[in-house]
Amino acid sequence: MASHFIVECLDCGHKGSFYPAAPNCPRCGGTWQEARYDYSSLAHSLPIQLPGRPFDIWRYHELLPVRSPNADLSLGEGGTPLIRATNLGLMLGCPNIFIKDERQGPTASFKDRQAAVAIAALKEAGITEVVVASTGNVAIAYSAYAARAGIKLWAFLTSLVPAAKMREVAIYGTQVIKVTGSYDQAKKVAAEFARQHGIYLDGGARSILCVEGMKTIAFEVSEQLTALLGPPSTNTETLDNQWRVPDWYFQSVSGGLGPLGVIKGFNELKVMGLTDHIPQMAIIQTEGCSPMVHAWKQGQETAIPIQSPSTLIATLATGDPGRTYTLLRQYMNQGSGGEFESVTDEEAFRSMHHLAKMEGLSIEPAAAVAFAGLVKLVRAGRIKPSDVVVMNCTGHTMPIERNILGEGWSRNLVLPSQSMEESSEEGLLAALSKIGIDRFPCIEIVDDNADARRLIHRILQSQGNFKVFEASDGREAVELAKKEHPNLIILDLMMPGLDGFGVMDALKVQQDTADIPIIVVTAKELTQAEKERLKGHIQSLMQKSDFSSDDLADEVHALLG
Ligand SMILES: [Zn+2]
């Protein structure tokens, strides 16, 4: 049966058929090849057929290296939601940030796409045993699909992978080999094992199957953005029925396979005339393991491997990105443009908290690296407020939590043993009171603008445990302060009726409100006389235009001790 695609060698340009068991170029032996499909005919047929298909990765099956998708192997991969990050967007001043929520895939990471396509194609080719090296998520995704397909999996994991993650790999029946050493060492051992025993080795970024699985993110994102925001506005009639492309696509990377696939996906949409450009890529690494970022910033074509990655985020600890970096750099320089950036583990952990507290998304530290990168690039002015940004977001909140949550994140509720129902309720209330639910500092936010109040509320919510009250005008602010006795007031100056100065004066004349610390947050350019008026009565003055959430949080924490 003739295949619906061919493979082309990136080194010698040889074109031929695809045989999973013989992945190297038959002419030059090269290990880097790409799949090419019949784009001109798909450009016509696909837009007509897509609307009637289920929203999963197999809706694009003509663009995937599997001859006949087998529904029995499917776990519902792909078709994850694209969620607007309203509160994060508010905080960063970028209203069009969207999260591709890959947590909602079968094993909660975007590696499900790669595993689903790879295992389906390998099953089709009659392959019964597979070796994979992984920093965790790939092994979990492959394990699930291999179990379903009845393929025996050998997973080589670096000993840095948390034990809970290793156990999750093992529960699917995968043989786990724990390699005491770096991920790069684990990869070498896995390759040698596969060679010695003649077992299929998953090629990662070199594997056509993996890259092809990943590219489905680009297809889905474009379809979803078009549905959410409408087709792009264009001046030419020929661009009717165009799909929308984000201005930026963000992803944290270890080896770089993800963005390699995503770029290919966007390229294919462009080749088919469904889009007219591809997004800028923001590739974010953790500082303790950022060979790509170093090479990019120094304009180097190849990345120098890092021997001993120094990061708590084991999932991202690929020290040697090899040719993947060179290819990404080449694609970005030639087409998409973009940025490689690094962030610290601490910045990533902070973003993890932000996402959970502001958007209700508990994500894994590796995914949080991308969000920390977003904060950094927005603050550097690299991302424009009007830009449409898509964030790749993966789940698996793993035991690394212990490192980031510190002590005291949980409170023990010990119930006394009582036989009488009534007294047991009393006991419960007594026990509850001991865990101090009411002991959070109380903060009053005063601003006539609802969005401004919401933003400050979200910042406080993301930065600590506070009880927050809001007042929308001066009179309400004074009443609320008398009633609730807040530990701190965050006050806007320009309000209709009683303005911020009036509120300040009213609080100062009342004995029980006179000593409440005040942070003024204002858009107003203050005159010298106004500054004099505030002097000695407020603790801090912040301009709305240029304070960061961290600045505000620092002030709040300092004032509350
Ligand atoms: Zn070749």
PDB file of N, CA, C and O in Angstrom, residues 269-303:
ATOM      1  N   LEU A 269       0.672  24.522   8.016  1.00  0.00           N
ATOM      2  CA  LEU A 269      -0.545  25.329   7.809  1.00  0.00           C
ATOM      3  C   LEU A 269      -0.267  26.437   6.796  1.00  0.00           C
ATOM      4  O   LEU A 269      -1.092  26.762   5.947  1.00  0.00           O
ATOM      5  N   LYS A 270       0.950  26.995   6.897  1.00  0.00           N
ATOM      6  CA  LYS A 270       1.322  28.085   5.987  1.00  0.00           C
ATOM      7  C   LYS A 270       1.485  27.547   4.564  1.00  0.00           C
ATOM      8  O   LYS A 270       1.005  28.147   3.592  1.00  0.00           O
ATOM      9  N   VAL A 271       2.140  26.393   4.442  1.00  0.00           N
ATOM     10  CA  VAL A 271       2.339  25.792   3.120  1.00  0.00           C
ATOM     11  C   VAL A 271       0.988  25.488   2.464  1.00  0.00           C
ATOM     12  O   VAL A 271       0.815  25.652   1.255  1.00  0.00           O
ATOM     13  N   MET A 272       0.006  25.095   3.274  1.00  0.00           N
ATOM     14  CA  MET A 272      -1.320  24.792   2.725  1.00  0.00           C
ATOM     15  C   MET A 272      -2.146  26.056   2.491  1.00  0.00           C
ATOM     16  O   MET A 272      -3.287  25.981   2.041  1.00  0.00           O
ATOM     17  N   GLY A 273      -1.586  27.215   2.828  1.00  0.00           N
ATOM     18  CA  GLY A 273      -2.300  28.474   2.595  1.00  0.00           C
ATOM     19  C   GLY A 273      -3.395  28.750   3.615  1.00  0.00           C
ATOM     20  O   GLY A 273      -4.204  29.657   3.439  1.00  0.00           O
ATOM     21  N   LEU A 274      -3.417  27.974   4.711  1.00  0.00           N
ATOM     22  CA  LEU A 274      -4.445  28.209   5.734  1.00  0.00           C
ATOM     23  C   LEU A 274      -4.068  29.376   6.643  1.00  0.00           C
ATOM     24  O   LEU A 274      -4.925  29.991   7.274  1.00  0.00           O
ATOM     25  N   THR A 275      -2.762  29.657   6.728  1.00  0.00           N
ATOM     26  CA  THR A 275      -2.282  30.810   7.497  1.00  0.00           C
ATOM     27  C   THR A 275      -1.235  31.514   6.657  1.00  0.00           C
ATOM     28  O   THR A 275      -0.723  30.947   5.681  1.00  0.00           O
ATOM     29  N   ASP A 276      -0.903  32.760   7.030  1.00  0.00           N
ATOM     30  CA  ASP A 276       0.075  33.482   6.215  1.00  0.00           C
ATOM     31  C   ASP A 276       1.404  33.711   6.929  1.00  0.00           C
ATOM     32  O   ASP A 276       2.321  34.288   6.388  1.00  0.00           O
ATOM     33  N   HIS A 277       1.513  33.270   8.177  1.00  0.00           N
ATOM     34  CA  HIS A 277       2.814  33.395   8.862  1.00  0.00           C
ATOM     35  C   HIS A 277       2.880  32.379   9.988  1.00  0.00           C
ATOM     36  O   HIS A 277       1.884  31.714  10.284  1.00  0.00           O
ATOM     37  N   ILE A 278       4.042  32.260  10.603  1.00  0.00           N
ATOM     38  CA  ILE A 278       4.117  31.390  11.777  1.00  0.00           C
ATOM     39  C   ILE A 278       4.500  32.240  12.996  1.00  0.00           C
ATOM     40  O   ILE A 278       5.115  33.292  12.854  1.00  0.00           O
ATOM     41  N   PRO A 279       4.072  31.823  14.193  1.00  0.00           N
ATOM     42  CA  PRO A 279       4.281  32.684  15.364  1.00  0.00           C
ATOM     43  C   PRO A 279       5.742  32.762  15.772  1.00  0.00           C
ATOM     44  O   PRO A 279       6.552  31.896  15.436  1.00  0.00           O
ATOM     45  N   GLN A 280       6.049  33.808  16.524  1.00  0.00           N
ATOM     46  CA  GLN A 280       7.370  33.874  17.141  1.00  0.00           C
ATOM     47  C   GLN A 280       7.392  32.840  18.267  1.00  0.00           C
ATOM     48  O   GLN A 280       6.422  32.687  18.994  1.00  0.00           O
ATOM     49  N   MET A 281       8.526  32.168  18.399  1.00  0.00           N
ATOM     50  CA  MET A 281       8.637  31.146  19.431  1.00  0.00           C
ATOM     51  C   MET A 281       9.381  31.722  20.634  1.00  0.00           C
ATOM     52  O   MET A 281      10.418  32.375  20.461  1.00  0.00           O
ATOM     53  N   ALA A 282       8.866  31.479  21.825  1.00  0.00           N
ATOM     54  CA  ALA A 282       9.598  31.825  23.043  1.00  0.00           C
ATOM     55  C   ALA A 282       9.950  30.511  23.726  1.00  0.00           C
ATOM     56  O   ALA A 282       9.073  29.782  24.187  1.00  0.00           O
ATOM     57  N   ILE A 283      11.237  30.197  23.716  1.00  0.00           N
ATOM     58  CA  ILE A 283      11.699  28.917  24.240  1.00  0.00           C
ATOM     59  C   ILE A 283      12.409  29.188  25.564  1.00  0.00           C
ATOM     60  O   ILE A 283      13.408  29.901  25.604  1.00  0.00           O
ATOM     61  N   ILE A 284      11.841  28.658  26.634  1.00  0.00           N
ATOM     62  CA  ILE A 284      12.313  29.042  27.969  1.00  0.00           C
ATOM     63  C   ILE A 284      12.977  27.846  28.655  1.00  0.00           C
ATOM     64  O   ILE A 284      12.418  26.747  28.700  1.00  0.00           O
ATOM     65  N   GLN A 285      14.173  28.103  29.200  1.00  0.00           N
ATOM     66  CA  GLN A 285      14.880  27.060  29.960  1.00  0.00           C
ATOM     67  C   GLN A 285      15.088  27.529  31.391  1.00  0.00           C
ATOM     68  O   GLN A 285      14.992  28.722  31.686  1.00  0.00           O
ATOM     69  N   THR A 286      15.379  26.577  32.252  1.00  0.00           N
ATOM     70  CA  THR A 286      15.700  26.943  33.623  1.00  0.00           C
ATOM     71  C   THR A 286      17.203  27.253  33.696  1.00  0.00           C
ATOM     72  O   THR A 286      18.009  26.615  33.029  1.00  0.00           O
ATOM     73  N   GLU A 287      17.530  28.292  34.484  1.00  0.00           N
ATOM     74  CA  GLU A 287      18.886  28.842  34.459  1.00  0.00           C
ATOM     75  C   GLU A 287      19.974  27.807  34.712  1.00  0.00           C
ATOM     76  O   GLU A 287      21.043  27.863  34.114  1.00  0.00           O
ATOM     77  N   GLY A 288      19.675  26.840  35.593  1.00  0.00           N
ATOM     78  CA  GLY A 288      20.662  25.824  35.927  1.00  0.00           C
ATOM     79  C   GLY A 288      20.909  24.825  34.804  1.00  0.00           C
ATOM     80  O   GLY A 288      21.796  23.973  34.902  1.00  0.00           O
ATOM     81  N   CYS A 289      20.124  24.911  33.742  1.00  0.00           N
ATOM     82  CA  CYS A 289      20.313  24.025  32.592  1.00  0.00           C
ATOM     83  C   CYS A 289      19.790  24.734  31.339  1.00  0.00           C
ATOM     84  O   CYS A 289      18.706  24.426  30.856  1.00  0.00           O
ATOM     85  N   SER A 290      20.587  25.698  30.861  1.00  0.00           N
ATOM     86  CA  SER A 290      20.095  26.515  29.743  1.00  0.00           C
ATOM     87  C   SER A 290      21.118  26.633  28.610  1.00  0.00           C
ATOM     88  O   SER A 290      21.483  27.735  28.202  1.00  0.00           O
ATOM     89  N   PRO A 291      21.596  25.482  28.111  1.00  0.00           N
ATOM     90  CA  PRO A 291      22.608  25.549  27.051  1.00  0.00           C
ATOM     91  C   PRO A 291      22.096  26.257  25.784  1.00  0.00           C
ATOM     92  O   PRO A 291      22.865  26.946  25.111  1.00  0.00           O
ATOM     93  N   MET A 292      20.801  26.125  25.485  1.00  0.00           N
ATOM     94  CA  MET A 292      20.267  26.776  24.288  1.00  0.00           C
ATOM     95  C   MET A 292      20.273  28.298  24.449  1.00  0.00           C
ATOM     96  O   MET A 292      20.593  29.029  23.514  1.00  0.00           O
ATOM     97  N   VAL A 293      19.892  28.755  25.624  1.00  0.00           N
ATOM     98  CA  VAL A 293      19.830  30.200  25.873  1.00  0.00           C
ATOM     99  C   VAL A 293      21.231  30.813  25.768  1.00  0.00           C
ATOM    100  O   VAL A 293      21.423  31.854  25.142  1.00  0.00           O
ATOM    101  N   HIS A 294      22.224  30.131  26.341  1.00  0.00           N
ATOM    102  CA  HIS A 294      23.604  30.627  26.255  1.00  0.00           C
ATOM    103  C   HIS A 294      24.036  30.748  24.802  1.00  0.00           C
ATOM    104  O   HIS A 294      24.574  31.768  24.383  1.00  0.00           O
ATOM    105  N   ALA A 295      23.786  29.695  24.042  1.00  0.00           N
ATOM    106  CA  ALA A 295      24.227  29.680  22.648  1.00  0.00           C
ATOM    107  C   ALA A 295      23.515  30.765  21.843  1.00  0.00           C
ATOM    108  O   ALA A 295      24.126  31.484  21.052  1.00  0.00           O
ATOM    109  N   TRP A 296      22.209  30.915  22.081  1.00  0.00           N
ATOM    110  CA  TRP A 296      21.397  31.912  21.354  1.00  0.00           C
ATOM    111  C   TRP A 296      21.910  33.320  21.633  1.00  0.00           C
ATOM    112  O   TRP A 296      22.106  34.124  20.737  1.00  0.00           O
ATOM    113  N   LYS A 297      22.146  33.602  22.916  1.00  0.00           N
ATOM    114  CA  LYS A 297      22.558  34.962  23.287  1.00  0.00           C
ATOM    115  C   LYS A 297      23.953  35.283  22.761  1.00  0.00           C
ATOM    116  O   LYS A 297      24.297  36.438  22.578  1.00  0.00           O
ATOM    117  N   GLN A 298      24.745  34.249  22.550  1.00  0.00           N
ATOM    118  CA  GLN A 298      26.082  34.493  22.013  1.00  0.00           C
ATOM    119  C   GLN A 298      26.126  34.284  20.500  1.00  0.00           C
ATOM    120  O   GLN A 298      27.205  34.308  19.905  1.00  0.00           O
ATOM    121  N   GLY A 299      24.984  34.092  19.894  1.00  0.00           N
ATOM    122  CA  GLY A 299      24.924  33.968  18.438  1.00  0.00           C
ATOM    123  C   GLY A 299      25.575  32.699  17.904  1.00  0.00           C
ATOM    124  O   GLY A 299      26.012  32.659  16.755  1.00  0.00           O
ATOM    125  N   GLN A 300      25.643  31.659  18.727  1.00  0.00           N
ATOM    126  CA  GLN A 300      26.308  30.430  18.289  1.00  0.00           C
ATOM    127  C   GLN A 300      25.332  29.460  17.621  1.00  0.00           C
ATOM    128  O   GLN A 300      24.184  29.339  18.030  1.00  0.00           O
ATOM    129  N   GLU A 301      25.848  28.751  16.624  1.00  0.00           N
ATOM    130  CA  GLU A 301      25.030  27.836  15.859  1.00  0.00           C
ATOM    131  C   GLU A 301      24.826  26.503  16.583  1.00  0.00           C
ATOM    132  O   GLU A 301      23.837  25.814  16.364  1.00  0.00           O
ATOM    133  N   THR A 302      25.790  26.141  17.402  1.00  0.00           N
ATOM    134  CA  THR A 302      25.628  24.910  18.178  1.00  0.00           C
ATOM    135  C   THR A 302      25.741  25.220  19.676  1.00  0.00           C
ATOM    136  O   THR A 302      26.463  26.136  20.071  1.00  0.00           O
ATOM    137  N   ALA A 303      25.006  24.460  20.459  1.00  0.00           N
ATOM    138  CA  ALA A 303      25.002  24.687  21.904  1.00  0.00           C
ATOM    139  C   ALA A 303      26.090  23.853  22.563  1.00  0.00           C
ATOM    140  O   ALA A 303      26.307  22.697  22.193  1.00  0.00           O
TER     141      ALA A 303
END
